Short mmCIF file of C-alpha atoms (C1' of nucleotides) in Angstrom, two decimals:
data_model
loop_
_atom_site.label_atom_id
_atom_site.label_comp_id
_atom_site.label_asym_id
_atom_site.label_seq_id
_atom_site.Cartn_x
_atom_site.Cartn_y
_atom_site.Cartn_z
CA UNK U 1 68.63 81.50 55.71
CA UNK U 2 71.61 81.20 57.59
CA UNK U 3 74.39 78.73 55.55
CA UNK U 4 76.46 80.99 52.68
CA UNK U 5 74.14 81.44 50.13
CA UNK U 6 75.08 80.24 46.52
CA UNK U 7 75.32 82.02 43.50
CA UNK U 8 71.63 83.44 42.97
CA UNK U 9 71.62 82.08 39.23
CA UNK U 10 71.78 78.37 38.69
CA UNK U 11 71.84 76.81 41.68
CA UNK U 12 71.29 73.29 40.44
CA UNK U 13 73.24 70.14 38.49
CA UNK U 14 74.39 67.46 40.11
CA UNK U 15 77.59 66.83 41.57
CA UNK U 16 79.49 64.64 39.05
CA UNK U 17 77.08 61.61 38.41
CA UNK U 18 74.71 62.29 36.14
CA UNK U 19 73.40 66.20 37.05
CA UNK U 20 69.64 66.67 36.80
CA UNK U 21 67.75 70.05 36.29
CA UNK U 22 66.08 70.24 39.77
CA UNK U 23 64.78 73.66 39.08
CA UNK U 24 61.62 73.22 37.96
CA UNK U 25 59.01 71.44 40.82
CA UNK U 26 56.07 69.53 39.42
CA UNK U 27 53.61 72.13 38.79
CA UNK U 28 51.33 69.46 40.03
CA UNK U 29 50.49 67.83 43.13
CA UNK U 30 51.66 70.93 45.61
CA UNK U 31 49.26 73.70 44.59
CA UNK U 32 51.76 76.04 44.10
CA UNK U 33 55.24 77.19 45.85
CA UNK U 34 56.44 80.43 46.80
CA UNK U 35 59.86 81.31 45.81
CA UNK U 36 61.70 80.95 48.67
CA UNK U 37 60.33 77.11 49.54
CA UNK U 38 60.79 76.82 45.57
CA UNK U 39 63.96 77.72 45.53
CA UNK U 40 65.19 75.75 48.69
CA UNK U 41 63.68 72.55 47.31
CA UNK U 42 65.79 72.73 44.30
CA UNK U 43 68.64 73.45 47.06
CA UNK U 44 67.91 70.36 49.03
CA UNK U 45 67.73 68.05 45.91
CA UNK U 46 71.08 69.47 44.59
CA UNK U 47 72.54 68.62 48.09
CA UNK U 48 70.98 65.69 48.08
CA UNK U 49 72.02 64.40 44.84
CA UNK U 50 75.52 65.53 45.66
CA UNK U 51 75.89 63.74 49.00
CA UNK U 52 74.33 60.62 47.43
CA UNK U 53 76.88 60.25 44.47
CA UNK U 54 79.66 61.19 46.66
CA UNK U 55 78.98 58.89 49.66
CA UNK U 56 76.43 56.67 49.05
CA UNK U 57 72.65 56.40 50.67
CA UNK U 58 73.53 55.44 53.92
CA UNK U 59 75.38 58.66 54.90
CA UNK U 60 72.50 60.66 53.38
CA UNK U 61 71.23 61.84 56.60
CA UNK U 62 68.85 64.48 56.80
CA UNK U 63 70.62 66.97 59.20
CA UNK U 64 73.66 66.39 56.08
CA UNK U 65 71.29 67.23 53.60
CA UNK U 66 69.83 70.49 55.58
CA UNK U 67 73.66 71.81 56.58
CA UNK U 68 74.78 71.33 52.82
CA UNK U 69 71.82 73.56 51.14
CA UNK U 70 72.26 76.08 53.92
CA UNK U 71 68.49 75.38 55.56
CA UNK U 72 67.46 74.36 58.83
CA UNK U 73 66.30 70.81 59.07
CA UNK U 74 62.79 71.38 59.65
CA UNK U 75 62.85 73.15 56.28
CA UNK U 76 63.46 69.41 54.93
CA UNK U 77 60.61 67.76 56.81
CA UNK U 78 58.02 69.95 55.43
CA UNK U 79 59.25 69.31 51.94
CA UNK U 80 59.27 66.19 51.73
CA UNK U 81 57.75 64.73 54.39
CA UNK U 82 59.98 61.71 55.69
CA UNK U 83 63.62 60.72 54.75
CA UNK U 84 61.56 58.36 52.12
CA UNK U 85 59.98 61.40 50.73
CA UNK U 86 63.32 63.22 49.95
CA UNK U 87 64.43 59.99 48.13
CA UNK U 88 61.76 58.98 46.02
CA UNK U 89 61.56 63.07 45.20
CA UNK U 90 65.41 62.32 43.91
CA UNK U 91 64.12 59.41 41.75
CA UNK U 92 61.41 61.33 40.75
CA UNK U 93 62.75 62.29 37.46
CA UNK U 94 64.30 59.43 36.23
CA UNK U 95 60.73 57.39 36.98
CA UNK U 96 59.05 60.10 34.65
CA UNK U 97 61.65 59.44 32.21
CA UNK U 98 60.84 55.67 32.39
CA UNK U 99 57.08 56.12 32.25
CA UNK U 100 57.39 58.41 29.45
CA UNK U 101 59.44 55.57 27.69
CA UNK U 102 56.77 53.01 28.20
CA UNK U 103 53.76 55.19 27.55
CA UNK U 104 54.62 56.67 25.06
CA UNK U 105 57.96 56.29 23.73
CA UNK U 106 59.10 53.92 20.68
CA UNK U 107 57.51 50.34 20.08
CA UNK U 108 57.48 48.01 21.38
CA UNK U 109 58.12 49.23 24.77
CA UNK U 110 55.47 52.35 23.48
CA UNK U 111 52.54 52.27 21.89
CA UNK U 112 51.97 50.84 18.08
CA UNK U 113 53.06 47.20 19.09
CA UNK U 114 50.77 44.28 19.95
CA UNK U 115 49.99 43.71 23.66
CA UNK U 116 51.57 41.15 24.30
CA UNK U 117 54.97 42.21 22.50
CA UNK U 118 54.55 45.79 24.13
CA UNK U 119 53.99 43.02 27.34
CA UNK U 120 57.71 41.03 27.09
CA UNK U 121 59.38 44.26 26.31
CA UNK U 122 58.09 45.83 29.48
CA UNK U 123 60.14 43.34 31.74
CA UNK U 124 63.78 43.98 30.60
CA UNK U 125 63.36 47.51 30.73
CA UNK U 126 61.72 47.81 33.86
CA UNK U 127 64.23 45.27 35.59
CA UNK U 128 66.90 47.57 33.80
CA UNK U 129 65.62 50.98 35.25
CA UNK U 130 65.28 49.56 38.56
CA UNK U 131 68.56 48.04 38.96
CA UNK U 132 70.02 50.92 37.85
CA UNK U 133 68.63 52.80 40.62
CA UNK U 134 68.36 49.64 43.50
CA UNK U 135 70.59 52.17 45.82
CA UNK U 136 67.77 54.80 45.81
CA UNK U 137 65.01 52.62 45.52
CA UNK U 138 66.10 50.18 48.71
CA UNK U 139 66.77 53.04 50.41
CA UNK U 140 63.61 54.23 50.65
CA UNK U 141 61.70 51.46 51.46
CA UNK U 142 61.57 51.71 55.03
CA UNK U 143 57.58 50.84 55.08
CA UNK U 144 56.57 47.70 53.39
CA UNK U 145 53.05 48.67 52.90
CA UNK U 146 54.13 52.00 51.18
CA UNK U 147 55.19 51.33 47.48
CA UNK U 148 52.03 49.99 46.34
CA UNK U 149 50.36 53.15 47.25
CA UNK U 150 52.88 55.64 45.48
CA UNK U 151 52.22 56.25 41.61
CA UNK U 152 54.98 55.25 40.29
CA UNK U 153 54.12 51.17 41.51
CA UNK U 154 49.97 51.52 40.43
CA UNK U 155 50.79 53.32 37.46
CA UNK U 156 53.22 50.52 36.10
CA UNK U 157 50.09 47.91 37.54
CA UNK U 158 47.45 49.69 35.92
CA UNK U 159 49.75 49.42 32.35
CA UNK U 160 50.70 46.00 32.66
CA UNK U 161 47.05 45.11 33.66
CA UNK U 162 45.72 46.93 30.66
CA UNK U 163 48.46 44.85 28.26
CA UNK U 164 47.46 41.59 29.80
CA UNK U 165 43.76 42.15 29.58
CA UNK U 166 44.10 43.19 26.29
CA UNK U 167 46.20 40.18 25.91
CA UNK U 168 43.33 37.99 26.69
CA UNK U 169 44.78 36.99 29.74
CA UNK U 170 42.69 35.42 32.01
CA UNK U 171 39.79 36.21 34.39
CA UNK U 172 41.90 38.24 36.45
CA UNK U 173 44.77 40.74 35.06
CA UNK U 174 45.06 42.66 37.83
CA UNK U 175 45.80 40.12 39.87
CA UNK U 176 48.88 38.78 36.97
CA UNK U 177 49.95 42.16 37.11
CA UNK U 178 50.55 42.28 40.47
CA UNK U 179 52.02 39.41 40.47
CA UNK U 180 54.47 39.79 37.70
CA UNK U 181 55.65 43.02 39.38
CA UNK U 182 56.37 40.71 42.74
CA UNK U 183 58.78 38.74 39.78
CA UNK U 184 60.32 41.79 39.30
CA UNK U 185 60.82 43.71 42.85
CA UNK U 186 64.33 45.32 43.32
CA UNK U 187 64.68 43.54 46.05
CA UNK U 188 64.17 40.44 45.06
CA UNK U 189 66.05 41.53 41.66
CA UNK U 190 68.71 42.44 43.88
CA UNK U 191 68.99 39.57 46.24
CA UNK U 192 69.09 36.88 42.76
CA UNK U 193 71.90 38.90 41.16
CA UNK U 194 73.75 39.02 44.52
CA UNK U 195 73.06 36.46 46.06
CA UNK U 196 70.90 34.28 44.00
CA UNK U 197 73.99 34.16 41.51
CA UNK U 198 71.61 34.73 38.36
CA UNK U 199 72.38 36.94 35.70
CA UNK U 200 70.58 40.05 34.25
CA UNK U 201 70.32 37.18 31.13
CA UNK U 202 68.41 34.64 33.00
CA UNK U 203 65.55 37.06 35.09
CA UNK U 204 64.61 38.12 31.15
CA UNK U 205 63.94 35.05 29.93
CA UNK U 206 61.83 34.45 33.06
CA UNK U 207 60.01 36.92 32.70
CA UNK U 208 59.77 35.80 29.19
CA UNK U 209 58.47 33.37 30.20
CA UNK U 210 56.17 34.42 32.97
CA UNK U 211 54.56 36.56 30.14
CA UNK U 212 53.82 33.61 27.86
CA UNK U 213 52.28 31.66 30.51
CA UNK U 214 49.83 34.56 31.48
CA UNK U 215 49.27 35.40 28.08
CA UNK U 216 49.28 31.45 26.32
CA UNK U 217 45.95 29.51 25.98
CA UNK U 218 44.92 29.98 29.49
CA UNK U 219 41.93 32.62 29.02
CA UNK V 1 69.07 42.69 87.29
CA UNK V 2 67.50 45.84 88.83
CA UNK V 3 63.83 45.76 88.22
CA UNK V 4 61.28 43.85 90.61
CA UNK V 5 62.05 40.21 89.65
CA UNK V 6 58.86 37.94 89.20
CA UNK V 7 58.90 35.12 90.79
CA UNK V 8 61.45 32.47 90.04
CA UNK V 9 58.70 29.62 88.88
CA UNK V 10 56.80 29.47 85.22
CA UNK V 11 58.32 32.87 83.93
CA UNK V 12 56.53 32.17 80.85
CA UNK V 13 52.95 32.75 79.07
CA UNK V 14 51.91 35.59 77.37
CA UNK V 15 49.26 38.49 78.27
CA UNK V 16 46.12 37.41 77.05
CA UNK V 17 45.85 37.03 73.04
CA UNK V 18 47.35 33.40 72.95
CA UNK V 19 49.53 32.21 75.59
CA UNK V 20 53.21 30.50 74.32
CA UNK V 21 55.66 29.06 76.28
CA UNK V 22 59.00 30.45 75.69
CA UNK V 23 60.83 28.96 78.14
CA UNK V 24 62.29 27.07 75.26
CA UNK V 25 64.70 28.37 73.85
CA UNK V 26 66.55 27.21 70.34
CA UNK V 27 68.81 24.35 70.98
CA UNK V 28 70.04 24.93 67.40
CA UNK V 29 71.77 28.55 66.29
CA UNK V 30 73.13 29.33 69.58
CA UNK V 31 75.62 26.76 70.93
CA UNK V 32 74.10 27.39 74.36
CA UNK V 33 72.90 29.91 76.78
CA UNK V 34 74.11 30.48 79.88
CA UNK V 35 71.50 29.90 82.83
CA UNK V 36 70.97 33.97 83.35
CA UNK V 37 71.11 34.58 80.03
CA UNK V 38 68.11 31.71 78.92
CA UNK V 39 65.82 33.31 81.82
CA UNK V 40 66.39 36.87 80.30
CA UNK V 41 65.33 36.02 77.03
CA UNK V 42 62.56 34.24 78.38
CA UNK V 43 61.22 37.16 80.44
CA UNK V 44 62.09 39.31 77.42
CA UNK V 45 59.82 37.53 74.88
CA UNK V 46 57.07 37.47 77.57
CA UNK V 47 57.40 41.08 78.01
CA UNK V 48 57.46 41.78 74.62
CA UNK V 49 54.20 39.36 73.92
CA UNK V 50 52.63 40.99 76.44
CA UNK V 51 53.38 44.86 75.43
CA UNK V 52 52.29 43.26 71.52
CA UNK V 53 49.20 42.08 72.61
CA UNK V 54 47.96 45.18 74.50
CA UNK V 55 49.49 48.16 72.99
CA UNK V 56 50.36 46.97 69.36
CA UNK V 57 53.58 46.63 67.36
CA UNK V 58 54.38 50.29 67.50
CA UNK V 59 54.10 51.19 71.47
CA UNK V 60 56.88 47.88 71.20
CA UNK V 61 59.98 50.08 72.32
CA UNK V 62 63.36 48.34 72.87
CA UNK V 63 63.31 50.47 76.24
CA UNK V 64 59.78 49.55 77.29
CA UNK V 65 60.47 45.79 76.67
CA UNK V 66 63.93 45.95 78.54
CA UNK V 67 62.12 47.85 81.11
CA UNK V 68 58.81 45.52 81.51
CA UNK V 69 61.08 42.60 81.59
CA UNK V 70 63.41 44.11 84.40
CA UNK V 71 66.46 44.01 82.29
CA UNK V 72 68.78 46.27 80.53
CA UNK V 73 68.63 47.79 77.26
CA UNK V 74 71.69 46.23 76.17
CA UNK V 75 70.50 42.57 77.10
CA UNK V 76 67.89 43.24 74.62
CA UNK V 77 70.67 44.18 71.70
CA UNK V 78 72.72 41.90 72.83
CA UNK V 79 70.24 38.88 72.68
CA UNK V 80 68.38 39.49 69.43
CA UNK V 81 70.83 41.95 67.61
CA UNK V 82 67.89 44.46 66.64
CA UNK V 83 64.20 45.23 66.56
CA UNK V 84 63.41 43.13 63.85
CA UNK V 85 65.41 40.11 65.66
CA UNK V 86 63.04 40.59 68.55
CA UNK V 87 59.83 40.43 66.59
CA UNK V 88 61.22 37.72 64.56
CA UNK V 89 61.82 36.03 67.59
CA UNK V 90 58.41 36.93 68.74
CA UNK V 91 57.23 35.14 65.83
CA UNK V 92 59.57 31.97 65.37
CA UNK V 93 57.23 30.24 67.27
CA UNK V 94 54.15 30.35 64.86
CA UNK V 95 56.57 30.25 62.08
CA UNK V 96 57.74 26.53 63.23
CA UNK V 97 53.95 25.62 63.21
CA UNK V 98 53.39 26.20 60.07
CA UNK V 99 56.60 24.88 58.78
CA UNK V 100 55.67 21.87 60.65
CA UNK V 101 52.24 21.52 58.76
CA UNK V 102 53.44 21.74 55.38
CA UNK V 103 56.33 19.37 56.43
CA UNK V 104 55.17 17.00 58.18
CA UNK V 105 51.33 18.16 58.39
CA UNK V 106 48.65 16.09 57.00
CA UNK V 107 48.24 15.90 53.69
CA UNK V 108 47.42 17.43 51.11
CA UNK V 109 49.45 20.30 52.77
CA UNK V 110 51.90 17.74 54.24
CA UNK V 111 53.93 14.97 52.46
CA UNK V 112 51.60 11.70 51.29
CA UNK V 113 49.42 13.89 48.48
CA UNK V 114 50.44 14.77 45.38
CA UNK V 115 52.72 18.01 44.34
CA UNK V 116 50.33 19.60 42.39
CA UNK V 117 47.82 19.03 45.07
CA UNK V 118 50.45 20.36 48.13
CA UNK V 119 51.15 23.53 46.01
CA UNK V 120 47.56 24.25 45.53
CA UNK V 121 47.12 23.26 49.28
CA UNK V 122 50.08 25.61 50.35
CA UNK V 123 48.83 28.86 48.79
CA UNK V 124 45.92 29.17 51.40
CA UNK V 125 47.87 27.94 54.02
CA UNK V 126 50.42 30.44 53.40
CA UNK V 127 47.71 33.12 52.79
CA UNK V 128 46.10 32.48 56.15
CA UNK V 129 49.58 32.09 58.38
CA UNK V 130 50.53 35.47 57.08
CA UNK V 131 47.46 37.33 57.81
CA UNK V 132 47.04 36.17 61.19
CA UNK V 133 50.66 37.82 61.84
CA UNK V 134 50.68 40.73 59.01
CA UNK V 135 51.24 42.87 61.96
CA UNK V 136 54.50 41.63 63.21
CA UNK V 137 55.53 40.71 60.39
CA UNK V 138 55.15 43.85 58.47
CA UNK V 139 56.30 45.62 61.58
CA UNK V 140 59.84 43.35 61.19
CA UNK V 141 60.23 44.81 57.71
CA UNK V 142 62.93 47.43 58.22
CA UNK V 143 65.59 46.39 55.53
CA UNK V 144 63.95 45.07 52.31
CA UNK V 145 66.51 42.68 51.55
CA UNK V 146 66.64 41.05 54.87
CA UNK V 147 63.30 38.69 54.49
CA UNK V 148 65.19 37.07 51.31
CA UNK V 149 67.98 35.50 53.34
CA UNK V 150 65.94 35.12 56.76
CA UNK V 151 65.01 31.41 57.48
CA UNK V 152 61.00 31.51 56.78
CA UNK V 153 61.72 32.64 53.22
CA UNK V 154 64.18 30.28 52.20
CA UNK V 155 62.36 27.22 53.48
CA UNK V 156 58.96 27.85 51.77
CA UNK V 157 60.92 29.31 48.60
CA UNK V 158 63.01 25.11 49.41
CA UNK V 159 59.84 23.73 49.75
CA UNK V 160 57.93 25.36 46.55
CA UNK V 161 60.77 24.72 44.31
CA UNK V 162 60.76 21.06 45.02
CA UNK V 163 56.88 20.64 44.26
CA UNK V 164 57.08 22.81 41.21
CA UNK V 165 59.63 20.35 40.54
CA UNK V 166 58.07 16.73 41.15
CA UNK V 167 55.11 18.65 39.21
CA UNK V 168 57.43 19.03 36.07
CA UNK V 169 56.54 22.67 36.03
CA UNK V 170 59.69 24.05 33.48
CA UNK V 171 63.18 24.91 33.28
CA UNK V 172 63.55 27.14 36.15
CA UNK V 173 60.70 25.77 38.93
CA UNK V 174 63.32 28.39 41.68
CA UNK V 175 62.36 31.67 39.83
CA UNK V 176 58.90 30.10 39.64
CA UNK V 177 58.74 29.42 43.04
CA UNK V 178 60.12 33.48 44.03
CA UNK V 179 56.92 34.42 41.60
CA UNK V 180 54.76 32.12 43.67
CA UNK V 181 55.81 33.46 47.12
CA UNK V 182 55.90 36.79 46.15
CA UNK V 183 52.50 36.54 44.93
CA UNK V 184 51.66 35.92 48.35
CA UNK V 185 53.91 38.66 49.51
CA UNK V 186 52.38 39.58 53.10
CA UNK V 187 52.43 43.68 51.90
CA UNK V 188 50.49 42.93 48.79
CA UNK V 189 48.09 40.77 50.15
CA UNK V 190 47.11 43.41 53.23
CA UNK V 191 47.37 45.97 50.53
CA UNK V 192 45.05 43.97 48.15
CA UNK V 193 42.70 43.42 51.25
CA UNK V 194 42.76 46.31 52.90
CA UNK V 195 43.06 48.62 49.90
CA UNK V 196 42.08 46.51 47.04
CA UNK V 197 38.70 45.34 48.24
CA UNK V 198 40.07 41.74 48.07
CA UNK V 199 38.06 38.78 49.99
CA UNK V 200 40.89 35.92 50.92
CA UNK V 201 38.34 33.91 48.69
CA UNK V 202 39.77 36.02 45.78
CA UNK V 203 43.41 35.45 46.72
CA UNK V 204 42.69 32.02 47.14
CA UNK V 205 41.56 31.65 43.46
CA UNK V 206 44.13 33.44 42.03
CA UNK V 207 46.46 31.42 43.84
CA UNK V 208 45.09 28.68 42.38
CA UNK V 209 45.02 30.24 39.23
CA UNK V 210 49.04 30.55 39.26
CA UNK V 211 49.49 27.16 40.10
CA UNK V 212 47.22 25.79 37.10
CA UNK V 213 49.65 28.07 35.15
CA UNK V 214 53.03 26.59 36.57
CA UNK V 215 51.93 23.11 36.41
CA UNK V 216 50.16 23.01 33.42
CA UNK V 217 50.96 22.34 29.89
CA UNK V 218 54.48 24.50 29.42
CA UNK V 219 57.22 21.99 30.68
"C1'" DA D 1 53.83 102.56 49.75
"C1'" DA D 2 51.78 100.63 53.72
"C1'" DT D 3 49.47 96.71 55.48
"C1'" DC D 4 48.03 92.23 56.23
"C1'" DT D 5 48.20 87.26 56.20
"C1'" DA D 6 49.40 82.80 55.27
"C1'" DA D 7 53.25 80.22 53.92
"C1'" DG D 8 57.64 79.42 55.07
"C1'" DC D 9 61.68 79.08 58.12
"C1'" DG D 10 65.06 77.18 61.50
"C1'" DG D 11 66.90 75.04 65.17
"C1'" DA D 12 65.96 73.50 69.85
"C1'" DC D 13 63.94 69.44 71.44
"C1'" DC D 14 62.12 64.68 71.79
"C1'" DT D 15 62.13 59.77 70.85
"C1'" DT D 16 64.08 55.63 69.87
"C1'" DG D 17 67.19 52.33 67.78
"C1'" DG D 18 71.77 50.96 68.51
"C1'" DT D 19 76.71 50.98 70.75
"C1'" DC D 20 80.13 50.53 74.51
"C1'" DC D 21 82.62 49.27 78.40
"C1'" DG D 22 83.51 48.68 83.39
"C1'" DG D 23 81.68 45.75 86.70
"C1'" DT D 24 79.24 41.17 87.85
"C1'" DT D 25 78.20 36.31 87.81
"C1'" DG D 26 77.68 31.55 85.93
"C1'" DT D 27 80.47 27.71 84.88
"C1'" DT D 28 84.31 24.92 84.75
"C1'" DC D 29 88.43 22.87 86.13
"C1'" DG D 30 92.12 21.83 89.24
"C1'" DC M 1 86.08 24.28 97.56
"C1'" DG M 2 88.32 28.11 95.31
"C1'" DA M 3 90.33 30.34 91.50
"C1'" DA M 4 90.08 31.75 86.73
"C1'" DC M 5 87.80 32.86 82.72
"C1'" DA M 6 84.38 33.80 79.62
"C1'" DA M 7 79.81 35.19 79.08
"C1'" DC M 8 76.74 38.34 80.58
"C1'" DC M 9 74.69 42.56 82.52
"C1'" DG M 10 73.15 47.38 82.65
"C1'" DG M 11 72.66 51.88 81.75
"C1'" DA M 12 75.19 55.94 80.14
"C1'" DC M 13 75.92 57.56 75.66
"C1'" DC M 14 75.43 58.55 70.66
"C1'" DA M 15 73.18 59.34 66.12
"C1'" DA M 16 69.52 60.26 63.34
"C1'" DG M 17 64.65 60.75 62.21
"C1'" DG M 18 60.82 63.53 63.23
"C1'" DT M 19 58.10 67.39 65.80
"C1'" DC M 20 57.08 72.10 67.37
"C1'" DC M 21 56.51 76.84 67.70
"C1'" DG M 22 57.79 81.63 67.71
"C1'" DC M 23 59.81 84.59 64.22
"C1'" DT M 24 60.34 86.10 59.28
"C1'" DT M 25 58.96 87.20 54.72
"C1'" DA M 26 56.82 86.67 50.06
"C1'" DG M 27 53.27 88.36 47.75
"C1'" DA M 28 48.52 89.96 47.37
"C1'" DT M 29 45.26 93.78 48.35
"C1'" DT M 30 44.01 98.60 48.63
#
DNA sequence: AATCTAAGCGGACCTTGGTCCGGTTGTTCG
DNA sequence: CGAACAACCGGACCAAGGTCCGCTTAGATT
């Protein structure tokens, strides 16, 4: 540890943005974490966080992030892996947050609603959470191949699968579900609002529609 | 010019994979290339096919290309503006094939069939361009947003529209037609292959299945 | 408390994409 | 043909992601 070390008590919250509770890893996943690397993860996400509100993804660099939390780079890389790593780890908690809301928060979004209903609710809010977070999320995609691997992507397939199969969808809900995720990518999201000159408005009732088509008389 | 200069005649044909002439350059886009500057490029895409074809996308350095081609690194920059212009150069020409199939092909991929029958026509055709070039083309997929607003995307995204049109497929046949093509998304079908256990057979189906779904009863 | 070990640490180092600018060379026009 | 100009060239240079390895230290064991 070389940087000035900060206060030993509370060393997260976010800059100014919206400040997130960093301290506690997920007990999962990484067997277990010694203090130290603990405690210097929680660093590097509040630095993180910080330099991303206050000057935006692209000057997030990872030598930045290392020099603000008072750690040597390499401390970074182990963390997290890749620069992709460190900013899916900063989404992290807003993605639980949004899974808890759709597993098993309020209907019809949660659980107690019909399928399908539980199915057209599922599209505003997921185009909502990702647009919210398009910075982070396009960002990180520097490998093409890489999101459908990562939970966050086959957990949200493996939900909307089960709706449209229990929907009486079709021979093939998997398939749909991949496919009405592809409707919904942030990028593409992102290039229609820009670019596309649609509204937030119009992409609902698509996928409004979308749903009724792969749910209609069609099994 | 430093390196050993090949010989002044037929600059052009690639290693061994599948020879393409690329003497050629675009007429269109660039007003006009100066005689020095046309052979560069020309020597540059032949280096750069060759390099692909025995080493793979990811041995494809800016620096061994300039090098193999006996040219500076800048030319390279200067030329096609970044890595992914390069292998989207490297794959323009394959990209005008197909273009030129379901354009001016044969039918039922071409004009002279049918829209229903061209969509379900395009699907596989799509399917089968993208997989023979998943590797350069995932390897061109830096920035997410770029592939919206490239060329490739907007002409098939042109093209789909218009059938889903003539088919009378609904009110909004251009969101339909970003579903479509991202159904075919060349990520999610290597992932689905590769990963998924997919046969193209499968893909193929679905494909079909979609179609049925935007060009069936739901005008 | 002393010891032992594996996890952790940090920063020098490497690679590679991308930029810059002084010198060179096609091309055109008188 | 010769001058003038714009396009082009090349490689030194920079930034940032990612790797490596010798040193340090948390935490368990006795």
């Amino acid at each position: 540890m070389t940087g000035p070390a900060t206060p030993p008590s509370t060393p997260s919250s976010a800059a100014s943005g919206t400040p997130v509770d960093f301290t506690s890893g997920p007990p999962d996943g990484a067997p277990q974490l010694r203090a130290d690397a603990a405690r210097n993860r929680s660093r590097l996400l509040d630095a993180a966080s910080q330099l991303l509100t206050e000057q935006g993804p692209e000057r997030l660099t990872m030598d930045a992030v290392a020099c603000a939390a008072g750690v040597g780079k390499g401390t970074v890389f182990r963390r997290f892996g890749d620069r992709s790593g460190l900013l899916l780890a900063l989404l992290d908690h807003r993605e639980h947050e949004f899974q808890g809301a759709f597993l098993g928060g309020p209907a019809p979004l949660g659980p107690g609603a019909p399928a399908v209903d539980r199915l057209h609710a599922f599209g505003p809010a997921l185009i909502r959470h990702e647009s919210d977070h398009h910075e982070l999320i396009l960002a990180s995609r520097k490998d093409p191949l890489r999101p459908y691997a990562a939970p966050p992507y086959r957990l949200r397939h493996t939900h909307v699968a089960m709706l449209l199969r229990e929907a009486g969808s079709g021979p093939d809900p998997e398939y749909l579900a991949h496919t009405l995720l592809g409707a919904t990518d942030t990028a593409l999201v992102h290039h229609l609002t820009k670019a596309g000159g649609r509204t937030f408005e119009q992409l609902e009732a698509n996928w409004h529609d979308l749903v009724s088509r792969f749910t209609g008389p069609g099994a």
